Coordinates of C-alpha atoms in Angstrom, one line a residue:
M8 CA 148.2 136.0 89.4
H9 CA 151.7 136.0 90.9
H10 CA 153.1 133.7 93.6
V11 CA 154.8 135.7 96.3
D12 CA 157.5 133.7 98.3
F13 CA 156.9 134.9 102.0
T14 CA 159.9 132.9 103.2
N15 CA 162.2 135.2 101.2
P16 CA 162.8 138.6 102.8
D17 CA 162.9 140.2 99.2
R18 CA 159.4 138.8 98.6
P19 CA 160.0 137.7 94.9
R20 CA 157.0 137.6 92.6
T21 CA 156.7 134.5 90.2
P22 CA 154.0 134.7 87.5
K23 CA 151.5 132.0 87.5
Y24 CA 150.0 130.5 84.4
S25 CA 147.1 133.0 84.8
A26 CA 149.4 135.8 84.5
H27 CA 150.6 134.7 81.1
F28 CA 147.1 134.0 80.1
Y29 CA 145.9 137.4 81.0
Y30 CA 148.9 139.0 79.3
N31 CA 147.8 137.3 76.1
V32 CA 144.2 138.4 76.4
I33 CA 145.3 142.1 76.8
K34 CA 147.8 141.6 73.8
D35 CA 145.1 140.2 71.6
N36 CA 142.3 142.6 72.9
G37 CA 140.0 139.7 73.3
F38 CA 139.8 136.2 72.0
P39 CA 140.6 135.9 68.2
M40 CA 140.3 132.4 66.7
P41 CA 143.8 130.8 66.6
D42 CA 145.0 129.9 63.2
D43 CA 145.1 126.2 64.0
E44 CA 141.4 126.3 64.7
K45 CA 140.4 127.9 61.5
M46 CA 138.7 125.5 59.0
L47 CA 140.9 124.5 56.1
Y48 CA 139.2 123.7 52.8
G49 CA 140.6 121.2 50.4
H50 CA 140.7 117.4 49.5
F51 CA 142.7 114.3 50.4
R52 CA 144.5 112.3 47.9
E53 CA 142.3 110.4 45.3
D54 CA 143.0 107.0 46.7
F55 CA 142.5 108.1 50.3
M56 CA 141.1 105.2 52.5
W57 CA 137.9 106.2 54.3
S58 CA 137.2 103.4 56.9
T59 CA 135.4 102.6 60.2
A60 CA 136.4 99.9 62.7
S61 CA 135.4 97.3 65.1
S62 CA 137.0 94.4 66.9
A63 CA 136.0 90.8 67.4
Y64 CA 135.4 90.5 71.1
Q65 CA 133.5 93.8 71.2
I66 CA 130.9 92.9 68.4
E67 CA 131.0 89.2 67.5
G68 CA 129.3 87.4 70.4
G69 CA 129.1 83.6 69.7
W70 CA 131.4 83.2 72.6
R71 CA 131.2 79.3 72.6
A72 CA 129.7 79.0 69.0
D73 CA 130.9 76.3 66.6
G74 CA 134.0 75.2 68.5
K75 CA 135.4 78.6 69.4
G76 CA 137.9 78.5 72.4
L77 CA 137.9 80.8 75.4
S78 CA 139.7 84.1 75.3
I79 CA 141.2 86.0 78.3
W80 CA 138.4 88.5 77.8
D81 CA 135.8 85.6 78.1
K82 CA 137.4 84.7 81.5
F83 CA 138.0 88.3 82.6
A84 CA 134.4 89.4 81.8
H85 CA 132.9 86.5 83.7
S86 CA 134.9 87.4 86.8
P87 CA 132.8 89.5 89.2
S88 CA 133.2 93.2 89.1
R89 CA 135.7 93.3 86.4
I90 CA 133.5 95.1 83.8
L91 CA 131.1 97.9 84.6
N92 CA 127.6 96.4 85.4
D93 CA 129.0 93.0 85.0
D94 CA 128.5 93.4 81.2
V95 CA 129.9 90.4 79.1
G96 CA 130.6 89.9 75.4
D97 CA 128.8 86.6 75.1
I98 CA 126.4 88.0 72.5
A99 CA 127.9 91.6 72.2
C100 CA 126.4 92.9 68.8
D101 CA 125.8 89.3 67.5
S102 CA 127.9 90.1 64.5
Y103 CA 128.9 86.4 64.3
N104 CA 125.4 85.9 63.1
K105 CA 124.9 89.2 61.4
I106 CA 127.3 89.5 58.4
E107 CA 124.6 90.8 56.1
E108 CA 123.3 93.4 58.5
D109 CA 126.9 94.7 59.2
V110 CA 127.8 95.0 55.5
A111 CA 124.5 96.8 54.8
I112 CA 125.4 99.4 57.3
L113 CA 128.9 99.8 56.0
K114 CA 127.5 100.4 52.6
Q115 CA 125.2 102.9 54.2
L116 CA 128.3 104.9 55.4
K117 CA 130.0 104.7 51.9
V118 CA 133.2 103.7 53.4
S119 CA 135.9 102.3 51.0
H120 CA 137.4 100.1 53.8
Y121 CA 136.5 98.3 56.9
R122 CA 138.8 97.4 59.8
F123 CA 137.9 94.4 61.9
S124 CA 139.9 91.8 64.0
I125 CA 140.1 88.2 63.9
S126 CA 139.3 86.2 67.1
W127 CA 142.4 84.1 67.6
P128 CA 140.6 81.5 69.8
R129 CA 137.7 81.3 67.1
V130 CA 140.1 80.0 64.5
L131 CA 142.6 78.2 66.9
P132 CA 140.6 77.2 70.0
D133 CA 143.8 76.3 72.1
G134 CA 145.9 79.0 70.4
T135 CA 148.0 76.5 68.4
I136 CA 147.9 75.2 64.8
N137 CA 147.5 71.7 66.2
H138 CA 143.8 72.3 66.3
I139 CA 142.3 74.4 63.4
N140 CA 138.5 75.4 63.8
E141 CA 137.4 75.4 60.2
A142 CA 134.1 76.9 61.4
G143 CA 135.9 79.9 62.6
I144 CA 137.9 80.4 59.5
N145 CA 134.6 79.9 57.4
Y146 CA 133.0 82.8 59.3
Y147 CA 135.9 85.3 58.3
Q148 CA 135.8 83.9 54.7
K149 CA 132.2 84.8 54.4
L150 CA 132.7 88.3 55.9
L151 CA 135.6 88.9 53.5
N152 CA 133.5 87.7 50.6
A153 CA 130.6 89.9 51.5
L154 CA 132.8 93.0 52.0
L155 CA 134.5 92.5 48.6
A156 CA 131.2 91.9 46.9
A157 CA 130.1 95.3 48.5
N158 CA 133.4 96.9 47.0
I159 CA 134.7 97.4 50.6
Q160 CA 138.4 96.6 51.3
P161 CA 139.2 94.7 54.5
Q162 CA 141.9 96.0 56.9
V163 CA 142.4 93.0 59.1
T164 CA 143.9 93.1 62.7
L165 CA 145.3 89.7 63.8
Y166 CA 145.3 90.6 67.4
H167 CA 142.9 93.1 69.3
W168 CA 143.3 91.8 72.8
D169 CA 141.4 88.5 72.9
L170 CA 144.4 86.0 73.6
P171 CA 143.3 82.4 73.7
Q172 CA 143.0 81.5 77.4
A173 CA 144.8 78.3 76.7
I174 CA 148.0 80.5 75.9
E175 CA 147.6 82.6 78.9
D176 CA 147.4 79.5 81.1
Y177 CA 151.1 78.9 80.1
G178 CA 152.3 82.3 80.8
G179 CA 150.7 84.2 77.8
F180 CA 152.9 87.0 76.6
L181 CA 155.5 86.4 79.3
N182 CA 156.4 83.1 77.8
D183 CA 158.9 83.3 75.1
S184 CA 157.0 80.6 73.2
F185 CA 154.4 83.2 72.5
V186 CA 156.5 84.7 69.7
K187 CA 156.3 81.4 67.7
L188 CA 152.6 80.8 68.6
F189 CA 151.8 84.2 67.1
R190 CA 154.0 83.7 64.1
D191 CA 152.2 80.4 63.4
Y192 CA 148.9 81.9 63.8
A193 CA 149.7 84.7 61.5
D194 CA 151.1 82.3 58.9
L195 CA 147.8 80.4 58.9
M196 CA 145.7 83.5 58.4
F197 CA 147.9 84.8 55.6
D198 CA 147.6 81.4 53.9
R199 CA 143.8 80.9 54.4
L200 CA 142.6 84.5 54.1
G201 CA 145.4 86.6 52.6
S202 CA 144.2 86.4 49.0
K203 CA 141.3 88.6 50.0
V204 CA 143.3 91.0 52.4
K205 CA 145.6 93.9 51.2
I206 CA 146.1 95.5 54.6
W207 CA 147.1 93.5 57.7
I208 CA 147.8 94.8 61.2
T209 CA 149.7 92.5 63.6
F210 CA 148.7 94.0 67.0
N211 CA 146.4 96.7 68.1
E212 CA 147.6 99.1 70.8
P213 CA 150.4 96.8 72.3
I214 CA 150.9 99.5 75.2
M215 CA 147.4 98.6 76.4
V216 CA 148.1 95.0 76.4
A217 CA 151.3 95.4 78.3
N218 CA 150.3 98.1 80.8
H219 CA 146.6 97.6 81.4
G220 CA 146.8 93.8 81.1
Y221 CA 150.0 93.2 83.2
G222 CA 150.5 96.5 85.0
F223 CA 147.4 98.4 86.1
G224 CA 145.3 95.1 85.8
G225 CA 142.2 96.9 84.4
F226 CA 142.0 94.8 81.3
A227 CA 142.4 91.1 80.7
P228 CA 144.1 89.1 82.1
G229 CA 143.9 91.5 84.9
I230 CA 147.4 91.1 86.5
N231 CA 148.3 93.9 88.8
S232 CA 150.4 92.3 91.5
G233 CA 153.3 90.8 89.5
P234 CA 156.8 92.1 89.4
D235 CA 157.3 95.5 88.0
T236 CA 159.2 94.0 85.0
L237 CA 156.1 92.4 83.7
P238 CA 154.8 95.2 81.3
Y239 CA 158.3 95.5 79.9
I240 CA 158.7 91.9 79.2
V241 CA 155.3 91.7 77.6
G242 CA 156.0 94.7 75.3
H243 CA 159.4 93.1 74.4
N244 CA 157.8 89.8 73.3
L245 CA 155.0 91.7 71.4
I246 CA 157.6 93.6 69.3
K247 CA 159.5 90.4 68.6
A248 CA 156.2 88.6 67.6
H249 CA 155.2 91.5 65.4
A250 CA 158.6 91.3 63.5
E251 CA 158.2 87.5 63.1
A252 CA 154.7 87.9 61.5
W253 CA 156.0 90.8 59.3
H254 CA 158.9 88.6 58.1
V255 CA 156.5 85.6 57.4
Y256 CA 154.4 87.8 55.2
N257 CA 157.3 89.4 53.6
D258 CA 159.1 86.2 52.8
K259 CA 156.2 83.9 51.8
Y260 CA 153.1 85.9 50.9
R261 CA 154.0 89.4 49.8
A262 CA 154.9 88.6 46.2
K263 CA 151.7 86.7 45.4
Q264 CA 149.2 88.6 47.6
N265 CA 150.6 92.1 47.2
G266 CA 149.4 93.3 50.5
K267 CA 150.9 95.5 53.2
I268 CA 151.4 94.8 56.8
S269 CA 152.2 96.8 59.9
I270 CA 151.3 97.5 63.6
T271 CA 148.8 99.9 65.1
L272 CA 150.1 102.1 68.0
N273 CA 148.1 104.5 70.2
S274 CA 149.2 107.7 71.8
D275 CA 147.9 110.9 73.2
W276 CA 149.5 114.1 72.1
S277 CA 151.0 115.9 75.1
E278 CA 151.6 119.6 75.8
P279 CA 153.4 121.1 78.7
R280 CA 151.0 122.2 81.5
N281 CA 153.0 125.4 81.9
P282 CA 154.5 126.4 78.4
Y283 CA 156.9 128.7 80.2
R284 CA 158.7 125.8 82.0
Q285 CA 161.2 123.8 80.5
E286 CA 160.7 121.0 82.9
D287 CA 157.0 120.7 81.6
Y288 CA 158.2 120.6 78.0
D289 CA 160.5 117.7 78.9
A290 CA 157.6 115.9 80.7
A291 CA 155.4 116.3 77.6
R292 CA 158.1 114.9 75.4
R293 CA 158.4 111.8 77.8
V294 CA 154.8 111.1 77.5
V295 CA 154.8 110.6 73.8
E296 CA 158.3 108.7 74.0
F297 CA 156.9 106.2 76.5
Y298 CA 153.6 105.8 74.8
L299 CA 154.3 105.9 71.1
G300 CA 158.0 105.6 71.1
W301 CA 158.1 102.4 73.4
F302 CA 157.1 100.4 70.3
A303 CA 157.5 102.8 67.4
H304 CA 161.2 103.4 68.0
P305 CA 162.4 99.7 67.9
I306 CA 160.2 98.9 64.8
F307 CA 161.2 102.1 62.8
N308 CA 164.6 102.9 64.2
G309 CA 165.9 99.6 65.5
D310 CA 165.9 99.8 69.4
Y311 CA 164.3 101.5 72.3
S312 CA 164.8 105.3 72.4
E313 CA 167.5 106.8 74.5
I314 CA 165.1 108.6 76.7
V315 CA 163.2 105.4 77.5
K316 CA 166.4 103.3 78.0
T317 CA 168.2 105.9 80.1
R318 CA 165.4 106.6 82.5
I319 CA 164.5 103.0 83.2
R320 CA 168.1 101.9 83.6
D321 CA 168.9 104.8 85.9
R322 CA 165.9 104.3 88.1
S323 CA 166.5 100.5 88.1
L324 CA 170.2 100.9 89.2
A325 CA 169.2 103.4 91.7
A326 CA 166.8 100.8 93.3
G327 CA 169.7 98.5 93.6
L328 CA 168.9 96.3 90.7
P329 CA 171.9 94.8 88.7
H330 CA 170.4 95.9 85.3
S331 CA 167.7 97.7 83.8
R332 CA 164.1 96.4 84.2
L333 CA 163.6 97.2 80.5
P334 CA 165.0 94.1 78.5
E335 CA 167.6 94.5 75.9
F336 CA 167.6 93.5 72.3
T337 CA 170.5 91.5 70.9
P338 CA 172.1 92.8 67.9
E339 CA 170.4 90.0 65.8
E340 CA 167.0 91.0 67.4
I341 CA 167.6 94.6 66.5
K342 CA 168.3 93.8 62.9
R343 CA 165.3 91.4 62.7
V344 CA 162.9 94.1 64.3
K345 CA 164.1 97.2 62.5
G346 CA 162.1 98.1 59.4
T347 CA 159.3 95.7 60.0
H348 CA 156.6 98.1 58.8
D349 CA 154.9 99.0 55.6
F350 CA 152.9 102.0 57.1
F351 CA 152.4 103.5 60.5
G352 CA 149.0 102.5 62.1
L353 CA 147.9 105.2 64.5
N354 CA 145.1 105.3 66.9
H355 CA 144.5 108.7 68.5
Y356 CA 141.6 110.2 70.6
T357 CA 142.7 113.0 72.8
S358 CA 145.4 115.1 74.3
V359 CA 146.9 115.8 77.7
L360 CA 148.9 118.4 79.6
A361 CA 152.1 117.1 81.3
F362 CA 154.2 118.1 84.3
P363 CA 157.0 116.3 86.0
V364 CA 156.6 114.2 89.2
D365 CA 159.1 112.3 91.3
Y366 CA 157.6 109.0 92.2
G367 CA 160.4 108.2 94.7
D368 CA 161.2 104.5 94.9
D369 CA 158.1 103.4 93.1
A370 CA 159.0 100.9 90.3
S371 CA 156.3 101.2 87.7
F372 CA 155.8 102.5 84.2
D373 CA 154.3 105.8 85.4
A374 CA 157.3 106.2 87.8
D375 CA 159.7 105.6 85.0
K376 CA 158.0 108.1 82.8
G377 CA 158.0 110.6 85.8
V378 CA 155.0 112.6 84.7
V379 CA 151.5 113.4 85.7
T380 CA 148.9 114.3 83.0
V381 CA 145.8 116.4 83.3
S382 CA 143.2 118.0 81.0
D383 CA 142.7 121.5 80.0
R384 CA 139.4 122.6 81.6
V385 CA 138.3 124.3 78.4
W386 CA 138.4 121.0 76.4
L387 CA 134.9 119.6 75.9
D388 CA 133.9 116.5 77.9
T389 CA 132.8 113.3 76.2
G390 CA 131.2 110.1 77.5
S391 CA 134.6 108.8 78.7
V392 CA 136.5 110.6 81.5
W393 CA 139.8 110.1 79.8
L394 CA 138.6 111.5 76.5
K395 CA 138.6 115.3 76.0
V396 CA 138.1 117.1 72.7
A397 CA 141.5 118.5 71.7
P398 CA 141.7 118.4 67.9
F399 CA 145.0 120.3 67.5
G400 CA 146.8 117.3 69.1
L401 CA 146.2 115.0 66.1
R402 CA 148.0 117.3 63.7
K403 CA 150.9 117.7 66.0
L404 CA 151.2 113.9 66.6
L405 CA 151.2 113.3 62.9
N406 CA 153.9 115.8 62.6
F407 CA 155.9 114.2 65.4
I408 CA 155.7 110.8 63.5
K409 CA 156.9 112.5 60.3
E410 CA 159.9 114.1 62.0
Q411 CA 160.8 111.1 64.2
Y412 CA 160.3 108.1 61.8
G413 CA 161.1 109.4 58.4
N414 CA 157.6 110.6 57.1
P415 CA 156.2 107.0 56.7
P416 CA 152.9 106.4 55.1
I417 CA 150.3 106.8 58.0
I418 CA 146.9 105.2 58.2
I419 CA 144.9 106.5 61.2
T420 CA 143.4 103.3 62.3
E421 CA 141.1 104.7 65.1
N422 CA 139.8 108.1 66.0
G423 CA 136.4 108.7 67.6
V424 CA 134.2 110.0 70.5
S425 CA 131.8 108.6 72.9
E426 CA 128.6 109.4 74.6
K427 CA 126.8 107.9 77.6
G428 CA 123.5 108.1 79.3
T429 CA 120.3 108.8 77.5
V430 CA 120.3 107.6 74.0
D431 CA 120.0 110.6 71.5
L432 CA 120.4 109.7 67.8
N433 CA 121.1 113.3 67.1
D434 CA 124.7 113.0 67.9
V435 CA 125.9 116.6 67.0
H436 CA 128.9 116.3 69.2
R437 CA 130.2 113.5 67.2
N438 CA 129.8 115.5 64.0
Y439 CA 131.7 118.3 65.7
Y440 CA 134.4 116.1 66.9
Y441 CA 134.9 114.4 63.4
E442 CA 134.9 117.7 61.5
K443 CA 137.5 119.2 63.7
Y444 CA 139.8 116.1 64.0
I445 CA 139.5 115.3 60.3
N446 CA 140.2 118.8 59.3
Q447 CA 143.3 118.6 61.4
V448 CA 144.4 115.6 59.5
L449 CA 143.7 117.6 56.3
K450 CA 146.0 120.4 57.6
A451 CA 148.8 117.8 58.3
Y452 CA 148.4 116.4 54.8
L453 CA 148.1 119.7 52.7
L454 CA 150.1 122.2 54.8
D455 CA 152.7 120.0 56.6
G456 CA 153.4 117.4 54.0
V457 CA 152.6 114.5 56.3
D458 CA 152.0 111.2 54.2
V459 CA 148.6 110.3 55.5
R460 CA 146.9 107.5 53.4
G461 CA 143.7 106.8 55.4
Y462 CA 141.4 107.6 58.3
T463 CA 139.4 105.2 60.3
A464 CA 136.4 106.4 62.4
W465 CA 135.9 104.4 65.7
S466 CA 133.4 102.8 65.7
L467 CA 131.0 101.4 63.2
M468 CA 128.4 100.6 66.0
D469 CA 128.0 100.9 69.7
N470 CA 129.6 97.9 71.3
L471 CA 131.2 96.5 74.4
E472 CA 133.8 99.1 75.3
W473 CA 136.1 96.8 77.4
A474 CA 136.0 97.5 81.0
A475 CA 133.4 100.3 80.6
G476 CA 130.9 97.6 79.3
F477 CA 128.1 98.9 77.2
S478 CA 127.9 102.3 79.0
E479 CA 130.1 104.3 76.6
R480 CA 129.0 104.4 73.1
F481 CA 131.3 105.4 70.2
G482 CA 129.3 104.1 67.3
F483 CA 127.8 105.6 64.1
F484 CA 124.9 103.1 64.7
Y485 CA 123.1 102.6 67.9
V486 CA 122.6 99.0 68.8
N487 CA 119.1 98.6 70.5
R488 CA 119.9 96.0 73.2
S489 CA 116.4 95.9 74.5
D490 CA 115.4 94.3 71.2
P491 CA 116.7 90.6 71.0
N492 CA 117.4 91.2 67.3
L493 CA 119.9 93.9 68.2
P494 CA 118.9 96.2 65.2
R495 CA 121.5 98.8 64.1
V496 CA 120.0 102.2 64.1
P497 CA 121.8 105.0 62.4
K498 CA 122.7 108.2 64.2
N499 CA 122.9 111.6 62.6
S500 CA 126.6 111.3 62.4
V501 CA 126.1 108.8 59.5
N502 CA 125.0 111.6 57.4
F503 CA 128.0 113.7 58.3
Y504 CA 130.7 111.1 57.8
T505 CA 129.1 110.1 54.5
K506 CA 129.3 113.6 53.2
V507 CA 133.0 114.0 54.1
I508 CA 133.7 110.7 52.4
K509 CA 131.7 111.7 49.4
C510 CA 133.6 115.2 49.3
N511 CA 137.0 113.3 50.1
G512 CA 137.6 116.2 52.5
F513 CA 136.1 119.6 53.0
P514 CA 135.5 121.7 49.8
D515 CA 135.0 125.4 50.1
P516 CA 131.2 125.9 50.7
E517 CA 131.2 128.7 48.0
S518 CA 132.9 126.4 45.4
G519 CA 129.7 124.9 44.4
H520 CA 131.3 121.3 44.5
E521 CA 128.8 118.7 43.6
C522 CA 129.4 116.8 46.7
L523 CA 128.0 119.6 48.8
N524 CA 124.6 118.9 47.4
A525 CA 125.0 115.1 47.4
D526 CA 121.8 113.2 48.1
V527 CA 123.3 111.2 51.0
F528 CA 121.3 108.8 53.3
N529 CA 118.9 110.8 55.4
V530 CA 119.0 109.3 59.0
F531 CA 115.5 110.7 59.9

């Protein structure tokens, strides 16, 4: 449990992590349940938004229906070996033809809200307002009407990764013209759909667009051989495009439509691998600063954080470059970007343990961050290798946002867990995950004073999980892909989530609260 330095004649002993662990076992005389793992009973605010989510490419299908243009994911998925099992979203869950079925299962869940995304190439096939596809707009009008008729409020994402291929052909996010193209697209959607929408989200997880699309290359458009500046240029243009859409809504539509608009950012929570090493604490902080702060800091505070700017600039200059690989905002852009939020949209799934690593001369996002992350082996596995069950991280991340960004209203816009392999509708692991994570949200709200306004479970139904294809299933409803009708079959977790919604939290089991005996839909 101690490392002995045999190169030193004094043979110094340095405790390993196991020594600290064993010390705590002795001190506690066993394994008492930590306070942060104990169940908290209580309720969320009366107008709390209970939601579930999907995205256009993952569920809609209809990839060439009624004048829809190609997206970068259409092209990416049709390229060999890009998606597991060469799965494609040509049909997906066929939601383009199943509005009634989808609204029916939403009603079954008893959600008050539903988050979905608009397919940009479905409404603007070439990405520009020069060619408006009315059939595409009609689809979303019908969906919105059906949701409102069911008393379900829409939360609409303008961009969830399916860029029109026509825009990518001209440089996509790397081309400065993207900012205006997105502004025009957003303006059209506000004009045509905004009377039925009270919550708008500009971009979903921009870090994934920048890093995985233009850095690692694992997501569309699959660029992994370009200059190491590409992810930062993409991120820069995404922030500016978000700001322009926010200003369009604020200036032209807010007064008459009375909605709210912001952006959804994703982040793991990060803990030091060795809690007794300051270097690991610093590494853990950098993980959150580079993931969440890359986009949150400019939008909420006006510019990239000093940690991000300093590390990228220092490593760029050390490599002999004349300036930082991270673009700079002009004073006018800082003013334009700062404050373009009505709430903080947060996607969160898991946590990591961090420790510092020197990547040498490597010029990449990971090298700039200077961190390697691992999982604690005691965290439960899921159907996704990157997703381990660590509920405490969500509460800590919510508190981080409260402290760093002025306690903004927070809507959790995604949180969920996967399975893979044999289909089992008795998804008790999902019940466990949601109970533990949602209870951490309740603790952040009741105990910490975090201004949490809503929670969104990912996802409504099993769908195409990007590069993992249909192999990883996050849904409340199983989609039977062996049946051409693609029926939605409820899993056991439908019961659980419905009861949490009915109770608006977790009442004390001994309280006799009426929701505890609610006659919710029985899956079996």
